[in-house]
Amino acid sequence: MNTTNDASSDIFLPHMPDVARCEQALRELNQMWRLIESSAKMNCPTEARLLLPAMVATRTGFAHLEQALVANLVQEKVRHVLAKLGTQARYAIDILVRNLFERTADVGFLATDADLCRFVAGLDAAGGAENDAMDAARRRLASYRDKYTVYDEIVLLDLDGRVLVQADTATPLGRSADPLLRQTLDTDGYVETFRATDLRPGKPRALVYSHRMLHPETGEPAGVLCLCFNFEQEMDAIFAAYRDPSHRANMLLLDAHNRVISSADPLWIPAGVQVPTNPDGQPRLLMFGGREYLVRTFGSEGYQGYPGPAGWKGQLMIPVDLAFRDTGAGSATLAGVDPQLMQGLLSHAEAFSPQLHELMSSVTRTTRTIERIVWNGKVTSAASDATQANGSHSGGVNKLNTVLDQITETGERSDALFSRSIQDLYQTVLTSSISEAELTSQLLVDMLDRNLYERANDCRWWALSAQLRRGLAQPSVEQTQAIADVLAYINSLYTVYARLFVYDRAGRIIASTGDQDAVGGHVDADTLTRVCALRGELDHYAQPFAPSALYGGAPTFIYHAAIRHPEQGATVVGGIGIVFDAGPELRNMLRSGVAGRANMQACFVTPSGRVLAGTADGCRPGDQLELDAGLLAQAMARAGNEAGGVARIMQHDGQYVIAACTRAGGYREFRAGDGVEEPVLAVLLQSFGPVREGLRQAQPAVRIERRSDTGPDFAIFYAGRTLMALRAAQIQEAVPFAKVQKAAGNNPARLGMLDVPLAGGKKHFVWVFDLALLATGKPGVATESSQVMLVHLGESTIGLMVDDLHSVHQFDAADMTGSPLGSDDSAMAPRLIKANQGNLLIQEIDIERLFARLRT
């Protein structure tokens, strides 16, 4: 283990009591291994001489595994915390920037509103009608604010900064001397300002989007429009949606100088203070206010060419002493997973967690080594005991058996502790994936709802356009062209639309952006009926997501609002339809959610599983997502984002996956009422590898009861997944099958060769055979557990591959019985051992018949 990991463990381990307890238990086991080794050297040095080198190697191996396990536990827990903090920070800044992008389009369009431009230019104040014009302008601003509820103030000013009208009458303004006015008048586009301003007296800061307004007749600047974004309310909503629900971490918005703009908990970290950042996500502790924190920082990559306010960043900070407290998140999901399903998923551990897989493999190899040491030791003691005429063990052999029993007990404790710790590691890895999938699915529906919220606002506001209302109320060629010009200008600002179109009371489309084939066509009768039945200007109609000729036959959302007569407000003279560019826009949302995440795909679906959009080629609009319907139903039962999403480990499309699903719960007043918007869910699928059929189950543990101390010793093992036995005196030792060198040949039972060390450093090669094939006729399967037993008859020695080793026990003549299959002279197991009072039968391999078979 490198020094960097050592240092990392030293820093974080004191804050992880569960890992510290594990480390202490591992050290105690290491001490126990030293005591066993010392005991063997002192009490039975002759009998244990062949085992001591393996014992030393095993103890050393466990010491390295101890260090690697603790380091991996620490690193994985730190990675999990940083990953979750980073996901929250990135999503928070991305959501904010996408919201502010819409504001840049809003101010550009509203600054060209014909009625407001006439008012600012003073064209409606002639003949003593100044108060009426002001009231009309104020009502128009109030109407806009009622639809776009993200603004807490809208102000119109003249060239000298005099306030002409404002939406918020509770804070009356007379004049502004803010420099942003001159900057706006000199700019051909929007100006974004965030600081204290006299436009919002009493507030320490305001986020203002301003745009100059032009005289309708001369085209010269006539005034300035200021949209004041309700910044605090928006940040509170983001904090509520994406902050750690346990409140152990604080979510912050930072400026370019790393000063806090907004804080989810200002009593903890107030606005205005400078904080340390961690944009590269390194596992290090950062000090703030006398306390050490884990920190994750993300800036925005921008949206639709809009970069966001310069230098703004999202950040999560969690005190290290709180970071690793188990909140139980994800444990319920893992607890309910079918063991077979979990085994299949973990069979791909090498792909999704290589270090963890290697650690698990090392523990398995070491455990097998211990079992082999004990088994070989028992075989050795049996051989020594065979020299005793009375069949009782010598003193040295008894002491060796005591040492071997200690090795067995300590090995079982070591294996249990390592296995439990590795399971904790796996749970941390999978819990991290589950948390990320759930949070990402929540982000996606939040992003969708915020986007569609703007679409619902747009159609309702544009339906109030004076040009559109006059053009439909008093149709003419000139008026129709004016409508077309207005639509073209809007579409140039709002690039998320594929088409904007206006239709008359009969449903005939009179103007449209994009190709002009739509002009002269009609909206369908059901849509026209619903639009004409809308009760007021705050209502809209959303067509269900479906293919449309207005979108080239592809499926999309189309939002409609009624256009009313300019003088007779209750009379509907037509409607406006806005066609969302669903193909690229929905894919953009989905891809932004899964960007940089390997083997993760996302899609938007209806409650029935019909796909609206997806990131995978096999998940196209209109397809049916073949997913467990229970997952979608469970997500639909949740009350939107407040309840979060649901997640499950499952099989999908031939893969082991983590599936997370969240229902779109609405944004502000959007989706506040049932029946207006179509329900939508976001589904995240993270794949871990293909489903593996017929996974080999672990060999069931079979205990053999000790019956007596008389009779010969038998070495017990598994071959062909069946318990078999050989007399221990006929066995030299067992070695890992991995040492076998494959050799070509015509004999299917001959697997290869094994070199056996002899005295003087020489080597003797022996053939290795498949015992399962010889004894049962069915070939054995080589695995990491497979062993080779070196057996001898006279001067001949061969190797036999077996599935695994079991134990060494004594049985006397009363425990033996003939096998019903043993009447045939070719049968390899003519006798059975009756163990556990006859409840367990073990096939005894006849060594002479075995060698005879191999000679033929």
mmCIF file of C-alpha atoms in Angstrom, residues 83 86-88 90-92 94-95 98 242 298 301-303 433 435-448 584-604 614-615 660 682-686:
data_model
loop_
_atom_site.group_PDB
_atom_site.id
_atom_site.type_symbol
_atom_site.label_atom_id
_atom_site.label_comp_id
_atom_site.label_asym_id
_atom_site.label_seq_id
_atom_site.Cartn_x
_atom_site.Cartn_y
_atom_site.Cartn_z
ATOM 1 C CA ALA A 83 -19.330 11.699 -4.788
ATOM 2 C CA GLY A 86 -20.310 16.562 -5.761
ATOM 3 C CA THR A 87 -23.559 15.378 -7.298
ATOM 4 C CA GLN A 88 -25.555 17.755 -5.115
ATOM 5 C CA ARG A 90 -23.184 20.132 -9.581
ATOM 6 C CA TYR A 91 -26.939 19.753 -9.839
ATOM 7 C CA ALA A 92 -27.576 22.844 -7.722
ATOM 8 C CA ASP A 94 -26.780 23.566 -13.150
ATOM 9 C CA ILE A 95 -30.419 24.019 -12.101
ATOM 10 C CA ARG A 98 -30.757 26.878 -16.523
ATOM 11 C CA TYR A 242 -30.907 19.086 -3.136
ATOM 12 C CA PHE A 298 -18.644 22.659 -9.011
ATOM 13 C CA GLU A 301 -20.618 24.487 -17.839
ATOM 14 C CA GLY A 302 -23.303 26.872 -19.098
ATOM 15 C CA TYR A 303 -26.530 26.255 -20.962
ATOM 16 C CA SER A 433 -24.591 4.059 -6.742
ATOM 17 C CA SER A 435 -27.964 7.332 -3.867
ATOM 18 C CA GLU A 436 -26.531 8.819 -7.047
ATOM 19 C CA ALA A 437 -29.184 7.176 -9.223
ATOM 20 C CA GLU A 438 -32.006 8.388 -6.961
ATOM 21 C CA LEU A 439 -30.658 11.927 -6.848
ATOM 22 C CA THR A 440 -30.100 12.007 -10.609
ATOM 23 C CA SER A 441 -33.641 10.836 -11.338
ATOM 24 C CA GLN A 442 -34.899 13.591 -9.044
ATOM 25 C CA LEU A 443 -32.773 16.148 -10.855
ATOM 26 C CA LEU A 444 -34.110 15.080 -14.233
ATOM 27 C CA VAL A 445 -37.782 15.489 -13.350
ATOM 28 C CA ASP A 446 -36.974 18.750 -11.586
ATOM 29 C CA MET A 447 -35.183 19.962 -14.703
ATOM 30 C CA LEU A 448 -38.103 18.869 -16.879
ATOM 31 C CA PRO A 584 -32.877 17.606 -28.653
ATOM 32 C CA GLU A 585 -34.149 19.396 -25.531
ATOM 33 C CA LEU A 586 -35.242 16.271 -23.657
ATOM 34 C CA ARG A 587 -32.104 14.387 -24.696
ATOM 35 C CA ASN A 588 -30.017 17.345 -23.525
ATOM 36 C CA MET A 589 -31.629 17.168 -20.083
ATOM 37 C CA LEU A 590 -31.135 13.417 -19.841
ATOM 38 C CA ARG A 591 -27.551 13.493 -21.060
ATOM 39 C CA SER A 592 -26.628 16.287 -18.685
ATOM 40 C CA GLY A 593 -27.851 14.088 -15.848
ATOM 41 C CA VAL A 594 -25.789 11.037 -16.816
ATOM 42 C CA ALA A 595 -22.799 12.846 -18.340
ATOM 43 C CA GLY A 596 -19.506 11.129 -17.558
ATOM 44 C CA ARG A 597 -21.149 8.158 -15.851
ATOM 45 C CA ALA A 598 -20.212 4.864 -17.426
ATOM 46 C CA ASN A 599 -22.936 2.309 -18.089
ATOM 47 C CA MET A 600 -25.732 4.668 -17.063
ATOM 48 C CA GLN A 601 -28.765 5.515 -19.186
ATOM 49 C CA ALA A 602 -31.808 7.644 -18.512
ATOM 50 C CA CYS A 603 -35.254 8.173 -19.957
ATOM 51 C CA PHE A 604 -38.508 10.028 -19.382
ATOM 52 C CA GLY A 614 -34.036 8.359 -23.731
ATOM 53 C CA THR A 615 -30.254 8.392 -23.952
ATOM 54 C CA ALA A 660 -34.103 4.502 -9.844
ATOM 55 C CA ALA A 682 -37.535 9.841 -14.884
ATOM 56 C CA VAL A 683 -35.889 6.417 -14.888
ATOM 57 C CA LEU A 684 -32.168 5.867 -14.305
ATOM 58 C CA LEU A 685 -30.573 2.527 -15.148
ATOM 59 C CA GLN A 686 -26.982 1.806 -14.147
#
